[in-house]
mmCIF file of C-alpha atoms in Angstrom:
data_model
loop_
_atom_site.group_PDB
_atom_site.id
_atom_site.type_symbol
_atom_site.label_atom_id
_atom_site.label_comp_id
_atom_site.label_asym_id
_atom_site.label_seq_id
_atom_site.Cartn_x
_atom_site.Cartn_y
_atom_site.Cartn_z
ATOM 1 C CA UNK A 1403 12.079 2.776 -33.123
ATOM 2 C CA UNK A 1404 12.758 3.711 -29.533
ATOM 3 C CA UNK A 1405 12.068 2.090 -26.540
ATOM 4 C CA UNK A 1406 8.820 3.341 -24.652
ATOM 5 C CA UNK A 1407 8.611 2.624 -21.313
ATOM 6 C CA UNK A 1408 5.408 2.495 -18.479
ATOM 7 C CA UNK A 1409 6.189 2.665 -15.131
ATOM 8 C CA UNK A 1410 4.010 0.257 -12.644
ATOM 9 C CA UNK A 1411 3.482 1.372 -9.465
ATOM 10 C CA UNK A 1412 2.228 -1.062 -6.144
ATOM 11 C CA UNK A 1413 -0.538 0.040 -3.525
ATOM 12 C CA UNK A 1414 -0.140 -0.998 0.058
ATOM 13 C CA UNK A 1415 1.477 -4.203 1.252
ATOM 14 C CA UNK A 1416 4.383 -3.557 -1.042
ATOM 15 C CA UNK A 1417 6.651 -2.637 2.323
ATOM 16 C CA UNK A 1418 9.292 -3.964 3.975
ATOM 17 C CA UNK A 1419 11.914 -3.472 6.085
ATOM 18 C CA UNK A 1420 15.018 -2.253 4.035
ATOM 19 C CA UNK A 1421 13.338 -1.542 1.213
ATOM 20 C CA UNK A 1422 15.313 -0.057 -1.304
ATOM 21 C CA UNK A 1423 18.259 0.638 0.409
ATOM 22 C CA UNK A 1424 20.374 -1.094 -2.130
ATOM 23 C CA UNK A 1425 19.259 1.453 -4.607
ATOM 24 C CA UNK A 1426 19.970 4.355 -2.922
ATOM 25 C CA UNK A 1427 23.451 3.006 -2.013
ATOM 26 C CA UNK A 1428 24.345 2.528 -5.654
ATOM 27 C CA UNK A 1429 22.247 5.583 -7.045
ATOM 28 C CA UNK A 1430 22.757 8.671 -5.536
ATOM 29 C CA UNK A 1431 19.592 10.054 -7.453
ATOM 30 C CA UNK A 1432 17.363 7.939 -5.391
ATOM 31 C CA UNK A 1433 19.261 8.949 -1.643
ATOM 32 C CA UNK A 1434 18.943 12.823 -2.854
ATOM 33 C CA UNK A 1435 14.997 11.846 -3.933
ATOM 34 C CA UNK A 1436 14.395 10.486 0.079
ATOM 35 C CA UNK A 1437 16.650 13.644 1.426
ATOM 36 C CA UNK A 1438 14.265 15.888 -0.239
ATOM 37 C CA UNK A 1439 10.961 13.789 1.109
ATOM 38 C CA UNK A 1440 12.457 13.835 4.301
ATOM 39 C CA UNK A 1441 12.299 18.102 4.239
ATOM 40 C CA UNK A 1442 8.823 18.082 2.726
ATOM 41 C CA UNK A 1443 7.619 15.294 4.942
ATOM 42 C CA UNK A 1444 9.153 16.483 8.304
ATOM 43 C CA UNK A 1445 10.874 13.181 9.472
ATOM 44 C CA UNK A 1446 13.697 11.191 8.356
ATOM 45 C CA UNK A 1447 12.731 8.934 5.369
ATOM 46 C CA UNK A 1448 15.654 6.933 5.425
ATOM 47 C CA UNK A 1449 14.873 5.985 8.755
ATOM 48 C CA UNK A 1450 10.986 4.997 8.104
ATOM 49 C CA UNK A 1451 12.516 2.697 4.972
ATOM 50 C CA UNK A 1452 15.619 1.353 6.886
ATOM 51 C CA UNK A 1453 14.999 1.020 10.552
ATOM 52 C CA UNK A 1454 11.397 0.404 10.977
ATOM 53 C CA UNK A 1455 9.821 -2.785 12.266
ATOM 54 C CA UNK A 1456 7.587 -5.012 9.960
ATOM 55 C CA UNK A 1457 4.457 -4.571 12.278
ATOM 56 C CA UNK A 1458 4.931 -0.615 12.966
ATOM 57 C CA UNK A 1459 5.603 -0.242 8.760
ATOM 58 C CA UNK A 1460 2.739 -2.316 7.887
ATOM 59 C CA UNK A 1461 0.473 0.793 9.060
ATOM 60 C CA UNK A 1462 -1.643 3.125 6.736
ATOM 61 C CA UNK A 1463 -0.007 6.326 8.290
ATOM 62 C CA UNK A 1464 3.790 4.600 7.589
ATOM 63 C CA UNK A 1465 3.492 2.744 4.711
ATOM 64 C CA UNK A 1466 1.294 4.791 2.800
ATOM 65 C CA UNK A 1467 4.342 7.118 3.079
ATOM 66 C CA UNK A 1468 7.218 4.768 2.706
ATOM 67 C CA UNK A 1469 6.291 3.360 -0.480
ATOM 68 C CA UNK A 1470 5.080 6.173 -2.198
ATOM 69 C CA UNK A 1471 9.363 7.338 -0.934
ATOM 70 C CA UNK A 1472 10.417 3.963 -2.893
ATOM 71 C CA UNK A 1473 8.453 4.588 -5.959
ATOM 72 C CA UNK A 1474 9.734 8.037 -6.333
ATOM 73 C CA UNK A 1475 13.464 7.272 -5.724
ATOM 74 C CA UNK A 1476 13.461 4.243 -7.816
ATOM 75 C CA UNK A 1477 12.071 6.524 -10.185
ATOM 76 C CA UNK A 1478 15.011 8.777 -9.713
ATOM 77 C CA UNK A 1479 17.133 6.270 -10.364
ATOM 78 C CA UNK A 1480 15.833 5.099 -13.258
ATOM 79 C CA UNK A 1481 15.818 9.045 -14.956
ATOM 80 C CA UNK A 1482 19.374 9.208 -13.701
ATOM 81 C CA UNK A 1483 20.003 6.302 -16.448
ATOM 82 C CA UNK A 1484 17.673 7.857 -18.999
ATOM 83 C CA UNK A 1485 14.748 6.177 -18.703
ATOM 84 C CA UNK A 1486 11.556 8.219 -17.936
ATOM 85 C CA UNK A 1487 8.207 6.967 -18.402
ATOM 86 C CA UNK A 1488 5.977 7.312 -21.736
ATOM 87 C CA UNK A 1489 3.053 6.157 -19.362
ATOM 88 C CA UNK A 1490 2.429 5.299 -16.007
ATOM 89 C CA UNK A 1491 0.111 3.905 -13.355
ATOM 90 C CA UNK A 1492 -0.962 2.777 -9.932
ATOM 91 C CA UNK A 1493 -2.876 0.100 -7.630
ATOM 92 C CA UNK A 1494 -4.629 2.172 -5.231
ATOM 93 C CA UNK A 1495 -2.018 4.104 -3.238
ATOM 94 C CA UNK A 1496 0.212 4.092 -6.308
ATOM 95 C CA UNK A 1497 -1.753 6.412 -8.264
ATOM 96 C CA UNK A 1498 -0.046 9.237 -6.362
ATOM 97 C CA UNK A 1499 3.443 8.298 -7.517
ATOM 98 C CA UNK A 1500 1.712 7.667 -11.206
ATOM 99 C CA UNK A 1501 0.514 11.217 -10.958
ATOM 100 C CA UNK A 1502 3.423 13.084 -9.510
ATOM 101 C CA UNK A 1503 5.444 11.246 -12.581
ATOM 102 C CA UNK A 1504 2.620 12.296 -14.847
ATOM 103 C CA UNK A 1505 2.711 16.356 -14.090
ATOM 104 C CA UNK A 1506 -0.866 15.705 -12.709
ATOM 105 C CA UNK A 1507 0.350 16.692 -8.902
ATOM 106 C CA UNK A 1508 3.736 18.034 -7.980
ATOM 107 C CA UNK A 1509 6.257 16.668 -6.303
ATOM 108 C CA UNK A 1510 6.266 18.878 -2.986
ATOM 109 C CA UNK A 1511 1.702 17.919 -2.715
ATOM 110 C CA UNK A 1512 2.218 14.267 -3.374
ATOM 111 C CA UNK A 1513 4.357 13.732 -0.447
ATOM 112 C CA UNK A 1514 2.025 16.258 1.666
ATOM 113 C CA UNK A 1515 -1.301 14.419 0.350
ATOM 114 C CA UNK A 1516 -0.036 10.787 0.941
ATOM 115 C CA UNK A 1517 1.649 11.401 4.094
ATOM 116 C CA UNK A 1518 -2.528 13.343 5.415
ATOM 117 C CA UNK A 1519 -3.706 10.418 3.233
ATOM 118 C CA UNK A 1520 -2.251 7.746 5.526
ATOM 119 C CA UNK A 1521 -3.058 9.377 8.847
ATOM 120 C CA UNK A 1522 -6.336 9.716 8.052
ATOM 121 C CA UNK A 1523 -6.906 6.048 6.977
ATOM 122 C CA UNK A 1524 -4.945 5.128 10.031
ATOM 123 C CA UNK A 1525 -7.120 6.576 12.470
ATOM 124 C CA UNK A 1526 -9.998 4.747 10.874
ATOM 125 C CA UNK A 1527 -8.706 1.627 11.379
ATOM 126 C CA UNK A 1528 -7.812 2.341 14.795
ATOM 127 C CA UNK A 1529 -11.405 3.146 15.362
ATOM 128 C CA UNK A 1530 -12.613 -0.029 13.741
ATOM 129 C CA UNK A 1531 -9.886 -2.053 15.927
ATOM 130 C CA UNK A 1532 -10.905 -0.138 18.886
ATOM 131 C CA UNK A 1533 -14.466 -1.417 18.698
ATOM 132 C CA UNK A 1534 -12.633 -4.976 17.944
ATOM 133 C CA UNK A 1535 -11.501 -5.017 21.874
ATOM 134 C CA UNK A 1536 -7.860 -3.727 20.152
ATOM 135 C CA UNK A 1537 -7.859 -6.229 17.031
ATOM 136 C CA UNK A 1538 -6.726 -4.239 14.396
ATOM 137 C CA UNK A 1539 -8.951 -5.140 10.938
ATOM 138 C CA UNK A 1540 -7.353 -5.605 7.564
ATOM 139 C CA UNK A 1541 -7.603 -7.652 4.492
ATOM 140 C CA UNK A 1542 -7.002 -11.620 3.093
ATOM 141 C CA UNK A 1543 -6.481 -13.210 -0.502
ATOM 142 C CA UNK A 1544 -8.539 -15.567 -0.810
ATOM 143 C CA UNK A 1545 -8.066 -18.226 -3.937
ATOM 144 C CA UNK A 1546 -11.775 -19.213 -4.564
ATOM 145 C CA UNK A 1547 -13.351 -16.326 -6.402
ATOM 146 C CA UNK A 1548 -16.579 -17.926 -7.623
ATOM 147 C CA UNK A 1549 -17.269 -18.316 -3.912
ATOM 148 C CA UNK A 1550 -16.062 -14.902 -2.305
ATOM 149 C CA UNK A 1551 -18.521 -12.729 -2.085
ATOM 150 C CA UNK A 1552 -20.885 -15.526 -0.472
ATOM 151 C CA UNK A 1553 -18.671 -16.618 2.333
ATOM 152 C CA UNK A 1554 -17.740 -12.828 2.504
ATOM 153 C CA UNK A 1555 -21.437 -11.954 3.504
ATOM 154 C CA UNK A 1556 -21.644 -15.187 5.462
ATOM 155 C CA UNK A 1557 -18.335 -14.072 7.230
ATOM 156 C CA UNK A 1558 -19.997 -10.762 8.798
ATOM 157 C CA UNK A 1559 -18.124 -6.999 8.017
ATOM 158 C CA UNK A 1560 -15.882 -8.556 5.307
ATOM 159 C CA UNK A 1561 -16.577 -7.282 1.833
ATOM 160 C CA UNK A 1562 -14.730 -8.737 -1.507
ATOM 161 C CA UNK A 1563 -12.920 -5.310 -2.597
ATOM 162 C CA UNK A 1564 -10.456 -6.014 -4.805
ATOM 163 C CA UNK A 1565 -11.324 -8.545 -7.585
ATOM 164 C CA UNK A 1566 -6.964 -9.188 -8.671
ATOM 165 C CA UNK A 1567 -7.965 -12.153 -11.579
ATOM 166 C CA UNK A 1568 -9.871 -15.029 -12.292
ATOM 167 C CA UNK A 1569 -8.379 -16.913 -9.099
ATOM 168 C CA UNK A 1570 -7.568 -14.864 -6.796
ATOM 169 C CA UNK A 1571 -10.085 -11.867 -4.687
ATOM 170 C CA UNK A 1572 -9.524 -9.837 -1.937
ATOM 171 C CA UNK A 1573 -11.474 -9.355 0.835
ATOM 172 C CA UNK A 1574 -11.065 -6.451 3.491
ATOM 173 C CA UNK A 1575 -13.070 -6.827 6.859
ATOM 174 C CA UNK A 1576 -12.790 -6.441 10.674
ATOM 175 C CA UNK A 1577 -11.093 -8.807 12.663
ATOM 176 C CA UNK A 1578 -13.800 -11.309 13.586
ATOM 177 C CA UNK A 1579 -14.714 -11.938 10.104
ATOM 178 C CA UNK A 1580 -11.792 -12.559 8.574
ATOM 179 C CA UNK A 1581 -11.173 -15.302 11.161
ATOM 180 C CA UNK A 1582 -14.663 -16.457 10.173
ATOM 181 C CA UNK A 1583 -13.916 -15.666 6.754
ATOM 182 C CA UNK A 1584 -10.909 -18.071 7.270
ATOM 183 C CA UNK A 1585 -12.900 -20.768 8.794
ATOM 184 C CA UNK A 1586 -15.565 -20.487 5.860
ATOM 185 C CA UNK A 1587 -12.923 -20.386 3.155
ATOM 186 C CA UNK A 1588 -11.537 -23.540 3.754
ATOM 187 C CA UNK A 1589 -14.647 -25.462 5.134
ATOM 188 C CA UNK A 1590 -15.749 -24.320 0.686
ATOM 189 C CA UNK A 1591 -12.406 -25.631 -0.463
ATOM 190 C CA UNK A 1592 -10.676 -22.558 -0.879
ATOM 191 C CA UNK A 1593 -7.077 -23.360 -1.992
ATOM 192 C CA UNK A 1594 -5.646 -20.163 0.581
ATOM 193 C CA UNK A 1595 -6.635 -17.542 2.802
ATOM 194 C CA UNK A 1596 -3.607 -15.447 2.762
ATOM 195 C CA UNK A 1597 -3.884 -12.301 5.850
ATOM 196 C CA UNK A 1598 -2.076 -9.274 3.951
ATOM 197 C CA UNK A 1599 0.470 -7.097 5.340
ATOM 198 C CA UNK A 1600 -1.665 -4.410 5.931
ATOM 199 C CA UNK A 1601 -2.943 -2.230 8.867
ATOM 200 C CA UNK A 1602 -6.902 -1.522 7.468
ATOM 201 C CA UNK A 1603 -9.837 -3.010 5.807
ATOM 202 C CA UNK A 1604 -9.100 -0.921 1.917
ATOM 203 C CA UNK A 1605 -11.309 -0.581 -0.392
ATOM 204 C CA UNK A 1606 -14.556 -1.396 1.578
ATOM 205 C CA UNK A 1607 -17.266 0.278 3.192
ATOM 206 C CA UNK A 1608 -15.483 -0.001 6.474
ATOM 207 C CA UNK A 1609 -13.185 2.794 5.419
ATOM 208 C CA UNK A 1610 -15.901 5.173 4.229
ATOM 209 C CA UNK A 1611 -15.545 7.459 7.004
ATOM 210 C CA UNK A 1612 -11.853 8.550 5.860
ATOM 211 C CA UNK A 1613 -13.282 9.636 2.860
#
């Protein structure tokens, strides 16, 4: 029977500096994959990926872009080697790159829709930090799920938005709470309150108005 393979694609916090360059310098696939981004998108890719710092990446109208670029030319690489996926899916941002592998979008409209995607949520969250006296908002792990979506409420704007497994929830929210949300977590006996390395407060009410 032949292998059958699903291709896993991550949301936003996946970036980092570098990313993927190591691919593209043994697969030529995956460099012609961000060349052709780079004409669609209007900017060099390579350059977003390679030469970007952490704090200026970590933003919804650069990362939202960058690793939807990595997913693709990973995938590239991987169809250069003959494997292509018999299924695939996304957290969050990477349904797009689950859908362009599908058929469902084409390759030319998921770079365009990511790339309006990620502007718009970025100028969200600038209005939420700009009410924040510049604090930009954003989103923590917190390992004490049975007592989340209390200190959550307790904390202010912070909402529990993504529930990841039995020990570990996500909570997006301004600034202020998730200091407070901090504070709270570990005055219940929360065993971490990890800030992610994101620029905006996903999957909450807080980002309704990019909708």
């Amino acid at each position: 029977m032949s292998k059958k393979y699903a291709f896993l694609f991550p949301g936003q916090g996946a970036q980092t500096p570098g990313m993927i360059k190591d691919v593209c310098e043994a697969y030529p696939e995956a460099r012609a994959c961000l060349d052709s981004i780079s004409q669609i998108a209007g900017e060099d890719i390579t350059k977003l990926l390679w030469e970007t710092e952490a704090a200026v990446l970590s933003r919804s109208d650069r990362s939202q872009l960058a690793i939807t670029s990595a997913s693709l030319a990973v995938a590239a690489a991987l169809k250069a080697k003959g494997i292509e996926p018999a299924v695939c899916a996304g957290f969050s941002l990477g349904e797009f790159p689950a859908m362009c592998l599908s058929g469902v979008l084409s390759f030319e409209d998921t770079i365009k829709i990511v790339k309006l995607r990620g502007e718009i949520m970025q100028k969200v969250c600038d209005d939420i930090a700009a009410r924040s006296a510049g604090n930009p908002p954003g989103m923590a792990a917190v390992m004490a799920p049975d007592q989340v979506k209390a200190i959550a409420k307790e904390a202010g704007e912070a909402y529990a938005a993504n529930m990841n497994s039995v020990k570990q929830t996500v909570v997006s929210g301004t600034a202020e709470a998730l200091t407070k949300l901090e504070e709270l977590g570990k005055a219940a006996g929360a065993r971490r309150v990890m800030r992610l390395a994101v620029a905006g407060p996903y999957h909450s009410p807080l980002m309704q108005a990019a909708a």
